[in-house]
Amino acid sequence: MSVLLFTIIVLFGAFLAGLLGSLTGLGGGVIIIPMLTLALGVDIHYAIGASIVSVIATSSGSAAAYVKEGITNIRIGMFLEIATTVGAVCGAIAAVYLNASFIAILFGCILIFSAVMILKKKVDHTTSDHTDKWANYFKLNGSYPDKGEVHGYAVKHVPAGFSMMLLAGTISGLLGVGSGALKVIAMDNIMRLPFKVSTTTSNFMMGVTAAASAVVYLHRGQIDPGIAMPVCLGVLTGATVGSKLLLKIKTDKLKIVFAVVVDFLALQMIYKGINGL
Amino acid sequence: MMEQAEHKQNINDKDIQAILGTLLRAGVIISMTIVLIGGIIFLTHHKGVIADYKVFKPEISEFSSIAAIFNGLATFRGDAIVQFGILMLIFTPIARIIFAIFSFFLERDYLYVIIGFIILAIITISLSGGLAH
């Protein structure tokens, strides 16, 4: 395949990945990696390097809008970034010692987990119990505006949430994805943040987390300009279009279809991994 | 008095959020424009070449350090320009941390100044490149 044809196919696929990723809340990385490895036969190390670059682009782009609205809790974001960046660097370093088959199998498992997470009904766990001493010390409790009203919230179980973020960062560094699903568990279920705050804060953190592992990938030669270029341009464009569409269309059915497709991709990744790619 | 101080703090936070948002957006737009320009130059020179990414070959990667990217940039090569754009993109969230440290310093929130420096230190350690091998 010529470089031109390869670029066009990847650009189109990345656009689709970015579009569906933003419509379903799953992120572009988890789709672009199976697409590159399964359909185009790209080595998973290159796919991961290109994906992490697209994660930085989409998360910084959308974080810009949310931060301005004042929903993002910058203190929670920065506090938890300690955990995610340590995890990300460790994950990116560990990735070199693991063979491609193992990474593919792990990737498949995370894909299935993410698909389950997008279908699961979200339960609001918010609390106004301001007694957590960690939350008070690190000034994590906050408030956010919604339809002209200001809602206050309190944060709970900080050490458990921090540990979960360490895992989310490691997975992100290991697989080149944003690991949004794990971050949601840490923030919604464990630390009991309101949805709006957890989604936007997780997005805000993704850029720094991905940058930490991206520098490791760059030095290792995993970021190839020929693949990273169409991937980041395509995913970013797709995600931008997706975020505009999101306001107009209902995504419930799309999520179900998408979860099935993701599970299919996941099984293929695991199958390929078991067979030594 | 108390209320007034709080009010002042709020305006301060809002300003910081506005600048932070602009910084992130500008970083993405500038770096993606560089990637696009580099990509076009790369394609005009390489369009007929066979794309081969089947096996991971780190030894043939030409732009895997900041120094190498700048050297390639001097020769005006498309792939070097793309890689430079990617480097700028990686630095966008890092610049965001530096800005946050600065603004927490102005707010006299020294605990978060320290937290910012910890994150910066973690990224700098991985930036040194020694960890990649």
Coordinates of C-alpha atoms in Angstrom, one line a residue:
Chain A
M1 CA 0.0 0.0 0.0
S2 CA 1.3 3.4 -0.9
V3 CA 1.9 6.1 1.7
L4 CA -0.8 8.3 0.1
L5 CA -3.5 5.6 0.2
F6 CA -2.5 4.5 3.7
T7 CA -2.8 8.2 4.9
I8 CA -6.3 8.6 3.3
I9 CA -7.6 5.3 4.8
V10 CA -6.2 6.1 8.3
L11 CA -7.5 9.7 8.1
F12 CA -11.0 8.5 7.3
G13 CA -10.9 5.7 9.9
A14 CA -9.6 8.1 12.6
F15 CA -12.4 10.6 11.8
L16 CA -14.9 7.8 12.3
A17 CA -13.2 6.8 15.6
G18 CA -13.2 10.4 16.8
L19 CA -16.8 10.9 15.9
L20 CA -18.1 7.7 17.5
G21 CA -15.7 8.1 20.5
S22 CA -17.2 11.5 21.3
L23 CA -20.8 10.5 20.7
T24 CA -20.6 7.5 23.0
G25 CA -18.2 9.0 25.5
L26 CA -15.7 6.2 25.0
G27 CA -12.9 8.3 23.4
G28 CA -11.2 7.8 20.1
G29 CA -8.1 5.8 21.2
V30 CA -10.0 2.6 22.0
I31 CA -11.3 2.4 18.4
I32 CA -8.3 3.6 16.5
I33 CA -6.0 1.0 17.9
P34 CA -8.0 -2.1 16.9
M35 CA -8.6 -0.4 13.5
L36 CA -4.9 0.1 12.8
T37 CA -3.8 -3.3 14.1
L38 CA -6.7 -5.5 12.8
A39 CA -7.6 -3.9 9.5
L40 CA -4.3 -2.4 8.4
G41 CA -1.8 -4.7 10.0
V42 CA 0.1 -1.9 11.8
D43 CA 2.3 -3.1 14.8
I44 CA 0.5 -2.4 18.1
H45 CA 3.4 -0.3 19.3
Y46 CA 3.0 2.2 16.5
A47 CA -0.8 2.2 17.0
I48 CA -0.4 3.0 20.7
G49 CA 2.0 5.9 20.0
A50 CA -0.3 7.4 17.4
S51 CA -3.4 7.0 19.7
I52 CA -1.8 8.7 22.7
V53 CA -1.1 11.8 20.5
S54 CA -4.8 11.9 19.5
V55 CA -5.8 11.6 23.2
I56 CA -3.8 14.7 24.0
A57 CA -5.4 16.6 21.1
T58 CA -9.0 15.7 21.8
S59 CA -8.8 16.1 25.6
S60 CA -7.1 19.5 25.4
G61 CA -9.6 20.7 22.8
S62 CA -12.7 19.8 24.8
A63 CA -11.1 20.7 28.2
A64 CA -10.7 24.2 26.8
A65 CA -14.5 24.6 26.6
Y66 CA -15.3 23.0 29.9
V67 CA -12.7 24.9 31.9
K68 CA -14.1 28.2 30.7
E69 CA -17.6 27.2 31.9
G70 CA -16.2 26.7 35.4
I71 CA -17.4 23.1 35.8
T72 CA -14.0 21.5 36.0
N73 CA -12.5 21.2 39.5
I74 CA -8.9 22.1 38.8
R75 CA -7.8 21.2 42.3
I76 CA -9.2 17.7 42.1
G77 CA -7.7 17.4 38.6
M78 CA -4.2 18.4 39.7
F79 CA -4.3 16.4 42.9
L80 CA -5.2 13.2 41.0
E81 CA -2.8 14.0 38.2
I82 CA 0.0 13.0 40.6
A83 CA -1.5 9.5 40.6
T84 CA -2.2 9.3 36.8
T85 CA 1.1 10.7 35.7
V86 CA 3.1 8.3 37.9
G87 CA 0.9 5.5 36.6
A88 CA 1.3 6.6 33.0
V89 CA 5.1 6.8 33.1
C90 CA 5.2 3.3 34.8
G91 CA 2.8 1.9 32.3
A92 CA 4.7 3.3 29.3
I93 CA 8.0 1.9 30.7
A94 CA 6.4 -1.5 31.4
A95 CA 5.0 -1.6 27.9
V96 CA 8.5 -2.3 26.4
Y97 CA 8.9 -5.4 28.5
L98 CA 5.6 -6.9 27.5
N99 CA 5.2 -8.6 24.2
A100 CA 2.6 -7.5 21.7
S101 CA 0.4 -10.5 22.2
F102 CA 0.0 -9.7 25.9
I103 CA -0.8 -6.1 25.2
A104 CA -3.4 -7.1 22.6
I105 CA -5.1 -9.4 25.1
L106 CA -5.1 -6.8 27.9
F107 CA -6.4 -4.3 25.4
G108 CA -9.3 -6.6 24.5
C109 CA -10.2 -7.0 28.2
I110 CA -10.2 -3.2 28.7
L111 CA -12.4 -2.8 25.6
I112 CA -15.0 -5.2 26.9
F113 CA -15.0 -3.5 30.3
S114 CA -15.4 0.0 28.6
A115 CA -18.3 -1.3 26.5
V116 CA -20.1 -2.6 29.6
M117 CA -19.4 0.8 31.3
I118 CA -21.0 2.9 28.5
L119 CA -24.2 0.8 28.8
K120 CA -24.5 0.8 32.5
K121 CA -27.0 3.2 33.9
K122 CA -25.3 6.0 35.9
V123 CA -26.3 6.3 39.5
D124 CA -25.9 9.7 41.2
H125 CA -23.7 9.2 44.3
T126 CA -23.3 12.9 45.2
T127 CA -23.1 13.8 48.9
S128 CA -22.8 17.0 50.9
D129 CA -21.0 15.3 53.8
H130 CA -18.0 17.5 54.3
T131 CA -16.2 15.3 56.8
D132 CA -13.5 13.6 54.7
K133 CA -10.2 14.9 56.2
W134 CA -8.3 14.3 53.0
A135 CA -10.8 16.3 51.0
N136 CA -10.7 19.1 53.5
Y137 CA -6.9 19.2 53.6
F138 CA -6.5 19.3 49.9
K139 CA -9.5 21.6 49.4
L140 CA -11.2 19.3 47.0
N141 CA -14.8 20.1 47.9
G142 CA -16.3 22.6 45.4
S143 CA -19.3 23.8 43.5
Y144 CA -20.4 24.1 39.8
P145 CA -22.9 26.2 37.8
D146 CA -25.8 24.4 36.1
K147 CA -28.6 26.4 34.4
G148 CA -27.8 29.5 36.4
E149 CA -27.8 27.7 39.7
V150 CA -24.7 26.9 41.8
H151 CA -24.5 23.3 43.2
G152 CA -22.1 22.5 46.0
Y153 CA -20.6 19.0 46.4
A154 CA -18.3 17.2 48.8
V155 CA -15.7 14.6 48.1
K156 CA -15.3 11.2 49.8
H157 CA -12.8 8.3 50.0
V158 CA -9.8 10.3 48.6
P159 CA -7.1 7.6 49.2
A160 CA -9.3 4.9 47.4
G161 CA -10.0 7.3 44.5
F162 CA -6.3 8.1 44.3
S163 CA -5.3 4.5 44.1
M164 CA -7.9 3.9 41.4
M165 CA -6.4 6.8 39.4
L166 CA -3.0 5.2 39.7
L167 CA -4.4 2.1 38.0
A168 CA -6.2 4.3 35.4
G169 CA -2.9 6.1 34.6
T170 CA -1.0 2.8 34.3
I171 CA -3.6 1.4 31.8
S172 CA -3.4 4.7 29.9
G173 CA 0.4 4.5 29.7
L174 CA 0.4 0.8 28.8
L175 CA -2.3 0.9 26.1
G176 CA -2.2 4.4 24.8
V177 CA -5.8 5.2 25.7
G178 CA -7.4 7.8 27.9
S179 CA -8.9 5.1 30.2
G180 CA -12.0 7.3 30.8
A181 CA -14.0 4.3 32.1
L182 CA -11.7 3.7 35.0
K183 CA -11.5 7.4 35.8
V184 CA -15.3 7.5 35.9
I185 CA -15.3 4.7 38.5
A186 CA -12.8 6.5 40.6
M187 CA -14.6 9.8 40.5
D188 CA -18.3 9.0 40.3
N189 CA -18.5 5.8 42.4
I190 CA -15.6 6.1 44.8
M191 CA -15.1 9.9 45.3
R192 CA -18.8 10.6 44.7
L193 CA -18.4 13.6 42.4
P194 CA -21.4 14.9 40.4
F195 CA -21.4 13.6 36.7
K196 CA -20.7 16.9 35.1
V197 CA -17.7 17.6 37.4
S198 CA -16.2 14.1 37.0
T199 CA -16.6 14.0 33.2
T200 CA -15.0 17.4 32.6
T201 CA -12.3 16.9 35.3
S202 CA -11.4 13.5 33.9
N203 CA -11.1 15.1 30.4
F204 CA -9.0 17.9 31.8
M205 CA -6.6 15.3 33.4
M206 CA -6.3 13.2 30.3
G207 CA -4.0 15.6 28.4
V208 CA -1.4 15.7 31.2
T209 CA -1.6 12.0 31.8
A210 CA -1.2 11.2 28.0
A211 CA 1.7 13.8 27.7
A212 CA 3.6 12.0 30.5
S213 CA 3.5 8.7 28.6
A214 CA 3.8 10.3 25.2
V215 CA 7.3 11.6 26.0
V216 CA 8.4 8.0 26.9
Y217 CA 6.9 6.7 23.6
L218 CA 8.6 9.5 21.6
H219 CA 12.0 8.6 22.9
R220 CA 11.4 4.9 22.2
G221 CA 10.5 5.7 18.5
Q222 CA 6.8 4.6 18.9
I223 CA 5.5 7.9 17.6
D224 CA 5.9 7.6 13.8
P225 CA 5.0 10.9 12.0
G226 CA 3.5 8.9 9.0
I227 CA 0.8 7.3 11.3
A228 CA 0.5 9.9 14.0
M229 CA -0.3 12.6 11.5
P230 CA -3.5 11.2 9.9
V231 CA -4.6 9.7 13.3
C232 CA -4.4 12.9 15.3
L233 CA -5.9 15.1 12.5
G234 CA -8.7 12.6 11.9
V235 CA -9.6 11.9 15.5
L236 CA -9.6 15.6 16.4
T237 CA -11.8 16.5 13.5
G238 CA -14.2 13.6 14.2
A239 CA -14.4 14.5 17.9
T240 CA -15.1 18.1 17.1
V241 CA -18.0 17.2 14.8
G242 CA -19.2 14.7 17.3
S243 CA -19.4 17.2 20.2
K244 CA -21.5 19.5 18.0
L245 CA -23.8 16.6 17.0
L246 CA -24.1 15.4 20.6
L247 CA -26.3 18.4 21.4
K248 CA -28.8 17.5 18.6
I249 CA -29.2 13.7 18.6
K250 CA -30.1 11.0 21.1
T251 CA -27.3 8.5 21.5
D252 CA -29.0 5.7 23.5
K253 CA -29.4 3.3 20.5
L254 CA -26.0 4.3 19.1
K255 CA -24.4 3.3 22.4
I256 CA -25.9 -0.2 22.2
V257 CA -24.8 -0.8 18.6
F258 CA -21.4 0.6 19.4
A259 CA -21.0 -1.6 22.5
V260 CA -21.6 -4.7 20.3
V261 CA -19.1 -3.5 17.7
V262 CA -16.5 -2.8 20.4
D263 CA -17.0 -6.2 22.0
F264 CA -16.5 -7.8 18.5
L265 CA -13.3 -5.8 18.1
A266 CA -12.2 -6.8 21.6
L267 CA -12.7 -10.5 20.9
Q268 CA -10.7 -10.2 17.7
M269 CA -7.9 -8.5 19.6
I270 CA -7.9 -11.2 22.2
Y271 CA -8.0 -14.0 19.6
K272 CA -5.1 -12.4 17.7
G273 CA -3.2 -12.0 20.9
I274 CA -3.6 -15.6 21.8
N275 CA -2.5 -16.7 18.4
G276 CA 0.6 -14.6 18.7
L277 CA -0.7 -11.8 16.4
Chain B
M1 CA -14.8 42.0 54.6
M2 CA -14.9 38.3 54.4
E3 CA -17.4 38.4 51.7
Q4 CA -15.4 40.9 49.7
A5 CA -12.3 38.8 49.9
E6 CA -14.3 35.8 48.7
H7 CA -15.7 37.8 45.8
K8 CA -12.2 38.9 44.8
Q9 CA -11.0 35.3 44.9
N10 CA -13.9 34.2 42.6
I11 CA -13.1 36.8 39.9
N12 CA -9.5 35.6 40.2
D13 CA -10.5 32.0 39.6
K14 CA -12.7 32.9 36.7
D15 CA -9.8 34.9 35.0
I16 CA -7.5 31.9 35.5
Q17 CA -10.1 29.6 34.0
A18 CA -10.5 31.8 30.9
I19 CA -6.8 32.1 30.3
L20 CA -6.3 28.3 30.9
G21 CA -9.1 27.6 28.3
T22 CA -7.5 29.9 25.7
L23 CA -4.1 28.4 26.3
L24 CA -5.3 24.9 25.7
R25 CA -7.3 25.8 22.6
A26 CA -4.4 27.8 21.1
G27 CA -2.0 25.0 21.8
V28 CA -4.1 22.5 20.0
I29 CA -4.9 24.7 17.0
I30 CA -1.2 25.8 16.5
S31 CA 0.2 22.3 16.8
M32 CA -2.4 20.7 14.6
T33 CA -1.8 23.4 11.9
I34 CA 1.9 22.5 12.0
V35 CA 1.1 18.8 11.7
L36 CA -1.1 19.5 8.7
I37 CA 1.5 21.6 6.9
G38 CA 4.2 19.0 7.7
G39 CA 1.8 16.3 6.5
I40 CA 1.2 17.9 3.2
I41 CA 5.0 18.4 2.6
F42 CA 5.6 14.8 3.7
L43 CA 2.9 13.4 1.3
T44 CA 4.1 15.4 -1.7
H45 CA 7.6 13.8 -1.3
H46 CA 6.5 10.3 -0.1
K47 CA 3.1 9.6 -1.7
G48 CA 4.4 6.7 -3.9
V49 CA 6.5 5.0 -1.3
I50 CA 5.2 1.8 0.2
A51 CA 3.9 2.2 3.7
D52 CA 5.3 -0.5 6.0
Y53 CA 4.4 -0.5 9.7
K54 CA 4.0 -4.3 10.1
V55 CA 6.9 -4.7 12.5
F56 CA 8.0 -2.3 15.2
K57 CA 11.5 -1.1 14.3
P58 CA 12.5 1.6 16.8
E59 CA 16.1 1.6 15.4
I60 CA 14.9 3.2 12.1
S61 CA 12.9 5.9 13.8
E62 CA 14.7 9.2 13.0
F63 CA 12.9 11.7 15.2
S64 CA 12.8 10.1 18.6
S65 CA 14.4 12.9 20.5
I66 CA 13.9 16.6 20.8
A67 CA 17.4 17.3 19.4
A68 CA 16.7 15.0 16.4
I69 CA 13.4 16.8 15.7
F70 CA 15.1 20.2 15.7
N71 CA 17.9 19.0 13.4
G72 CA 15.3 17.6 11.0
L73 CA 13.4 20.8 11.1
A74 CA 16.4 22.7 9.8
T75 CA 16.3 20.6 6.6
F76 CA 12.6 21.4 6.1
R77 CA 11.6 17.8 6.0
G78 CA 7.8 17.1 6.1
D79 CA 8.1 14.2 8.7
A80 CA 10.3 16.4 10.9
I81 CA 7.7 19.2 10.8
V82 CA 4.9 16.7 11.7
Q83 CA 6.9 15.5 14.6
F84 CA 7.6 19.0 15.7
G85 CA 3.8 19.7 15.7
I86 CA 3.3 16.6 17.8
L87 CA 6.0 17.8 20.2
M88 CA 4.1 21.1 20.5
L89 CA 0.9 19.2 21.2
I90 CA 2.7 17.2 24.0
F91 CA 3.9 20.5 25.5
T92 CA 0.4 22.0 25.6
P93 CA -0.8 20.2 28.7
I94 CA 2.7 20.7 30.2
A95 CA 2.4 24.5 29.6
R96 CA -1.0 24.2 31.3
I97 CA 0.7 22.8 34.5
I98 CA 3.3 25.6 34.5
F99 CA 0.5 28.2 34.2
A100 CA -1.5 26.5 37.0
I101 CA 1.6 26.6 39.3
F102 CA 2.0 30.3 38.5
S103 CA -1.7 31.1 39.2
F104 CA -1.8 29.1 42.4
F105 CA 1.3 31.0 43.5
L106 CA -0.6 34.3 42.9
E107 CA -3.5 32.9 44.9
R108 CA -0.9 32.0 47.7
D109 CA -2.1 28.4 47.6
Y110 CA 1.3 27.0 48.2
L111 CA 0.1 23.4 48.7
Y112 CA -1.1 23.4 45.1
V113 CA 2.1 25.1 43.9
I114 CA 4.0 22.1 45.4
I115 CA 1.5 19.6 43.8
G116 CA 2.1 21.3 40.4
F117 CA 5.8 21.0 40.8
I118 CA 5.5 17.3 41.7
I119 CA 3.6 16.7 38.4
L120 CA 6.1 18.7 36.5
A121 CA 9.0 16.7 38.0
I122 CA 7.4 13.4 37.1
I123 CA 7.0 14.5 33.4
T124 CA 10.6 16.0 33.4
I125 CA 12.0 12.7 34.6
S126 CA 10.3 10.8 31.8
L127 CA 11.3 13.6 29.3
S128 CA 15.0 13.0 30.1
G129 CA 14.6 9.9 28.0
G130 CA 16.6 7.5 30.1
L131 CA 13.5 5.7 31.1
A132 CA 12.5 4.7 27.6
H133 CA 15.1 2.1 27.2

